[in-house]
Coordinates of C-alpha atoms in Angstrom, one line a residue:
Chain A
X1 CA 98.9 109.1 119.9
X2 CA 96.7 107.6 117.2
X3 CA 94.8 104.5 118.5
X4 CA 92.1 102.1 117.5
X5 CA 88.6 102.3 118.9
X6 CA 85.9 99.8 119.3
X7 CA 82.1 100.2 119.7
X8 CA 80.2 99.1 122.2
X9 CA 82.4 98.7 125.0
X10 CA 79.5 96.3 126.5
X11 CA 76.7 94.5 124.2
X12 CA 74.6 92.2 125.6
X13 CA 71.6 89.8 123.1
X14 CA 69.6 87.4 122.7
X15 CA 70.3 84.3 121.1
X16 CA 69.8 84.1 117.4
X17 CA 70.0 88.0 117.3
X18 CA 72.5 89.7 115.0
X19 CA 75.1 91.7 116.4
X20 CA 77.2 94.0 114.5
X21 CA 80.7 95.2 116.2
X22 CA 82.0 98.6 115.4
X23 CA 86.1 99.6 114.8
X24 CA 87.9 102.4 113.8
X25 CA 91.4 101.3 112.9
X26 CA 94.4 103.5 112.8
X27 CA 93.7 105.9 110.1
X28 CA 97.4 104.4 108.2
X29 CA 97.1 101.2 108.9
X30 CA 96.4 98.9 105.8
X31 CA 95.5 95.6 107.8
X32 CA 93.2 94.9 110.0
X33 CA 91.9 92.0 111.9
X34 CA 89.6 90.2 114.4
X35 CA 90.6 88.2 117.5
X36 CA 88.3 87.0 119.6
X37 CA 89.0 86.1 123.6
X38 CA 86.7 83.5 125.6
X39 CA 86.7 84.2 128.9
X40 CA 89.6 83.4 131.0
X41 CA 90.6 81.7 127.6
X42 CA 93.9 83.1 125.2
X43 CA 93.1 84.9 122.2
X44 CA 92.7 83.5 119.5
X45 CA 92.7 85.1 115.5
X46 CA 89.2 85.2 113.4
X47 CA 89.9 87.2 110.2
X48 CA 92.2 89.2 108.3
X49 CA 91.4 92.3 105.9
X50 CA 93.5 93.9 103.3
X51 CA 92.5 95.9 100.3
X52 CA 88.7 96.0 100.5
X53 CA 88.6 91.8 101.4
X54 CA 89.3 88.5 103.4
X55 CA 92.9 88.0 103.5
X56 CA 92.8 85.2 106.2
X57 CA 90.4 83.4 108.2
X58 CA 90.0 80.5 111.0
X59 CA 87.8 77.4 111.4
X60 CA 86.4 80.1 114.3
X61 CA 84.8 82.4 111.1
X62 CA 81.7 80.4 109.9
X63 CA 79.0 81.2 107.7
X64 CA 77.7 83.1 110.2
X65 CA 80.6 86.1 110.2
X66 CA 81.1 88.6 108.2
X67 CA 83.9 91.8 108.2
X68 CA 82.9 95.2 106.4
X69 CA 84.8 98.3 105.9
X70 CA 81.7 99.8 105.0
X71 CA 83.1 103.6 104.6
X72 CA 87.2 104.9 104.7
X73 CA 87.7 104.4 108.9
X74 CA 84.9 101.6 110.2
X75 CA 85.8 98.6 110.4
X76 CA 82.6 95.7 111.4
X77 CA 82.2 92.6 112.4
X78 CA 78.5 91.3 111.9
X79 CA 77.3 87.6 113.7
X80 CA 73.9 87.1 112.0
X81 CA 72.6 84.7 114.7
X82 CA 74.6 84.6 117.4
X83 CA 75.2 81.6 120.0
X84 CA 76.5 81.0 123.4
X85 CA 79.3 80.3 122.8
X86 CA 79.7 83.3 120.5
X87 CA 80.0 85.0 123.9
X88 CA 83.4 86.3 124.8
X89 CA 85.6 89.6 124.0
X90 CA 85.9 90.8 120.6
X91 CA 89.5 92.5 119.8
X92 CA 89.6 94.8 116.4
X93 CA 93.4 95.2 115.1
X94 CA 95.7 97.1 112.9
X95 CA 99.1 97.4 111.4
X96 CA 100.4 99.7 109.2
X97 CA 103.5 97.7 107.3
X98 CA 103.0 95.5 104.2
X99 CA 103.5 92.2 104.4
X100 CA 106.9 90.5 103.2
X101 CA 110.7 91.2 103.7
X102 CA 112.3 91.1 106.9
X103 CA 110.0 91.3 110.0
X104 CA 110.0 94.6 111.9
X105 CA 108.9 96.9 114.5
X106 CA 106.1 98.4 112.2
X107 CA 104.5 94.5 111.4
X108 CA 103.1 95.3 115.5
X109 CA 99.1 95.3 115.7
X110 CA 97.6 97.3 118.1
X111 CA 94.7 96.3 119.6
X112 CA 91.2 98.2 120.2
X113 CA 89.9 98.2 123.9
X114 CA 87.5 95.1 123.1
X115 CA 84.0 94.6 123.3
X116 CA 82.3 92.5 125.5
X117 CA 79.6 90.1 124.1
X118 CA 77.3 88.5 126.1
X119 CA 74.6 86.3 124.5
X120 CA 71.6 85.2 126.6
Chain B
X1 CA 101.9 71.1 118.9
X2 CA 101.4 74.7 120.8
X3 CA 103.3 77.4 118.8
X4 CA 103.7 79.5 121.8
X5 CA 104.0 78.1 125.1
X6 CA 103.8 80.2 128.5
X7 CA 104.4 77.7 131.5
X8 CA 103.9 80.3 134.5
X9 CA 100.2 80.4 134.8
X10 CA 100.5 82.7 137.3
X11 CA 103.7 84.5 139.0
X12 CA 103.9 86.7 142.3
X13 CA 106.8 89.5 142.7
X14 CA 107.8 92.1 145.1
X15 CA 107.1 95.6 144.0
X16 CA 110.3 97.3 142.8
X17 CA 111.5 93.6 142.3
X18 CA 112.5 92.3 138.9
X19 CA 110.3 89.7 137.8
X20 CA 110.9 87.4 134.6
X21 CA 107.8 86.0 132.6
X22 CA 108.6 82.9 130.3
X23 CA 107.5 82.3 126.7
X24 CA 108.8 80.1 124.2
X25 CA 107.7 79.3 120.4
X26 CA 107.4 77.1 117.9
X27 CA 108.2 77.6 113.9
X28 CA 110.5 76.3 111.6
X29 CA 109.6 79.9 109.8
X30 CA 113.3 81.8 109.9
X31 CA 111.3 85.0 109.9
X32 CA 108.8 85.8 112.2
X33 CA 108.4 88.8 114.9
X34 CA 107.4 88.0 118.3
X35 CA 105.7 90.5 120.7
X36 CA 104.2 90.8 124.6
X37 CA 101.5 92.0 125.1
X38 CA 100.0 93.1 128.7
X39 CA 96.2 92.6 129.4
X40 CA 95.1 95.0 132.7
X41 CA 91.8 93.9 134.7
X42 CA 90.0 96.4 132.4
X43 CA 90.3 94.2 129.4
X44 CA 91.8 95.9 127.1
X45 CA 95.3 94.7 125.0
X46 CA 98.0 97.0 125.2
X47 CA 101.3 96.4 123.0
X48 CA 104.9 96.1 125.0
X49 CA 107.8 95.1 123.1
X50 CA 108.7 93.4 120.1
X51 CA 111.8 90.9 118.9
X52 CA 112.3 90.3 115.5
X53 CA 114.4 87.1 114.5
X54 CA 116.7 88.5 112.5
X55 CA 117.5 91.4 115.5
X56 CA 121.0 91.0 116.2
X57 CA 120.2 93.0 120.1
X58 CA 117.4 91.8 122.9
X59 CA 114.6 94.9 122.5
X60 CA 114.1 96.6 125.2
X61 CA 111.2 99.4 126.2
X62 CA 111.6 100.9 129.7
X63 CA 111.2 98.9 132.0
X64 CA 110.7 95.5 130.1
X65 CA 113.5 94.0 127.8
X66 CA 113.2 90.8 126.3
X67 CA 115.6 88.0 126.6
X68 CA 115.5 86.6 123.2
X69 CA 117.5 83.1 122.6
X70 CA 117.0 82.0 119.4
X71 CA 118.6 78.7 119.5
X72 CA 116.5 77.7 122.7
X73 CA 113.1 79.5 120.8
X74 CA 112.4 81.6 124.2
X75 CA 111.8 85.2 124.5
X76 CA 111.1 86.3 128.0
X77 CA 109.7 89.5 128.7
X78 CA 112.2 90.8 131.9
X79 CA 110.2 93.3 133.7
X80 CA 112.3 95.5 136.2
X81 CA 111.5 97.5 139.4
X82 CA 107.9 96.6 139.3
X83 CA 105.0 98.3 139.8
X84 CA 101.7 97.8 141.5
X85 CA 100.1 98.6 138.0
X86 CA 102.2 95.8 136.6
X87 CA 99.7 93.3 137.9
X88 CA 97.9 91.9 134.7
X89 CA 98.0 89.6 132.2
X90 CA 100.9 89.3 129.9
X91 CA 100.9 87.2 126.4
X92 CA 103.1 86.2 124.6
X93 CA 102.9 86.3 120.8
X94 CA 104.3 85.2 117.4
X95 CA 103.7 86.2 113.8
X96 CA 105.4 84.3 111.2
X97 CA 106.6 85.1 108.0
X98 CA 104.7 84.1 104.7
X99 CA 106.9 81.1 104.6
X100 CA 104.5 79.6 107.1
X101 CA 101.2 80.3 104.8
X102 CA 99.6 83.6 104.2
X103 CA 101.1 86.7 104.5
X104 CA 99.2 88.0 106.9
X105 CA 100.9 88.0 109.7
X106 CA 97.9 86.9 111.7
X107 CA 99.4 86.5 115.6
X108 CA 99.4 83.4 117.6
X109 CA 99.0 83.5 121.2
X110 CA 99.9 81.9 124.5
X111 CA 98.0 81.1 127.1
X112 CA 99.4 83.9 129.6
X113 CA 100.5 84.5 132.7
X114 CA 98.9 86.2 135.7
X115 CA 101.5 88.7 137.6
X116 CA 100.5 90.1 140.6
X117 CA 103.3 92.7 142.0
X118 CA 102.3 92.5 146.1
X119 CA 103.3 96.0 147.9

């Protein structure tokens, strides 16, 4: 069964480094999204992607974020200078369905494995 | 106001017990999808089940269903004979309709709640 990946599993930086978050959505899947997860915290959403650009986006997604899809399958998240409190679990997403009408079984995201972030 | 609330911080059950896990929501959005989630130790997010509003039938997957009351805005994920891997983090999710600003179906989460199945 198709799913979507994430890369690193584990990155750990300095602060005021740049960190760039890999993900390989599911190769039909026209969305795609960020959610980031604080420790012991819920998830919470960062960014939405449709059609080559930002569909959606929190108070959370600064200046200093950005989202790529740089070729036909990745899928980035870059933090030019990263913080603290930037440090928490990074969740790529994807859903295949497009948006309107009645809500289904096919509007589901499914979620990458995360990665950890850790800034020091 | 919390769109999705999960009271239950954390819940204990008997394995091969049936254990319920509580959510309910917030929108005045009459379409929206609402979906559970289950977080292991490991980290990762791993999809359950999913209601729709307009589903006419509770969903059900397995060994969860969902016990969707629209009037009372709950859907409660009903997990049945439980298992020692059942012991993780469930959420609780909504994604509303473009009625309710973008149409992006971005998802709103609860809190969560802890289950720990004992043997």
């Amino acid at each position: 069964e198709p799913e979507v990946t994430q890369t690193p599993s584990h990155q750990v930086t300095q602060m005021g480094q740049e960190v760039i978050l890999r993900c390989v959505p599911i190769s039909n899947h026209l969305y795609f999204y960020w959610y980031r997860q604080i420790l012991g915290q819920k998830v919470e959403f960062l960014v939405s992607f449709y059609n080559n650009e930002i569909s959606e986006k929190s108070e959370i997604f600064d200046d200093q974020f950005s989202v790529e899809r740089p070729d036909g399958s990745n899928f980035t998240l870059k933090i030019r200078s990263t913080k603290l409190e930037d440090s928490a679990m990074y969740f790529c997403a994807s859903r295949r369905r497009t948006s309107g009408g009645a809500p289904q079984a096919t509007d589901t995201q499914y979620f990458g494995p995360g990665t950890r972030l850790t800034v020091l | 106001a919390q769109k999705i609330t999960q009271t239950q911080p954390g819940m204990f059950v008997q394995e091969k017990e049936a254990v319920t896990l509580d959510c309910t929501y917030d929108t005045s959005d009459p379409s929206y999808g609402l979906f559970w989630y289950k977080q292991p130790s490991s980290g990762e997010m791993i999809f359950l089940i999913y209601q729709g509003s307009y589903d006419q039938q509770n969903a059900t997957e397995g060994r969860y269903s969902l016990n969707f009351q629209k009037a009372r805005k709950s859907a409660n994920l009903v997990i049945s004979a439980s298992q020692l891997g059942d012991s993780a983090m469930y959420f609780c999710a909504m994604r509303e309709g473009p009625n309710s600003g973008g149409s992006n179906y971005k998802l709103t989460f609860g809190k969560g709640t802890l289950l720990t199945v004992n043997p």
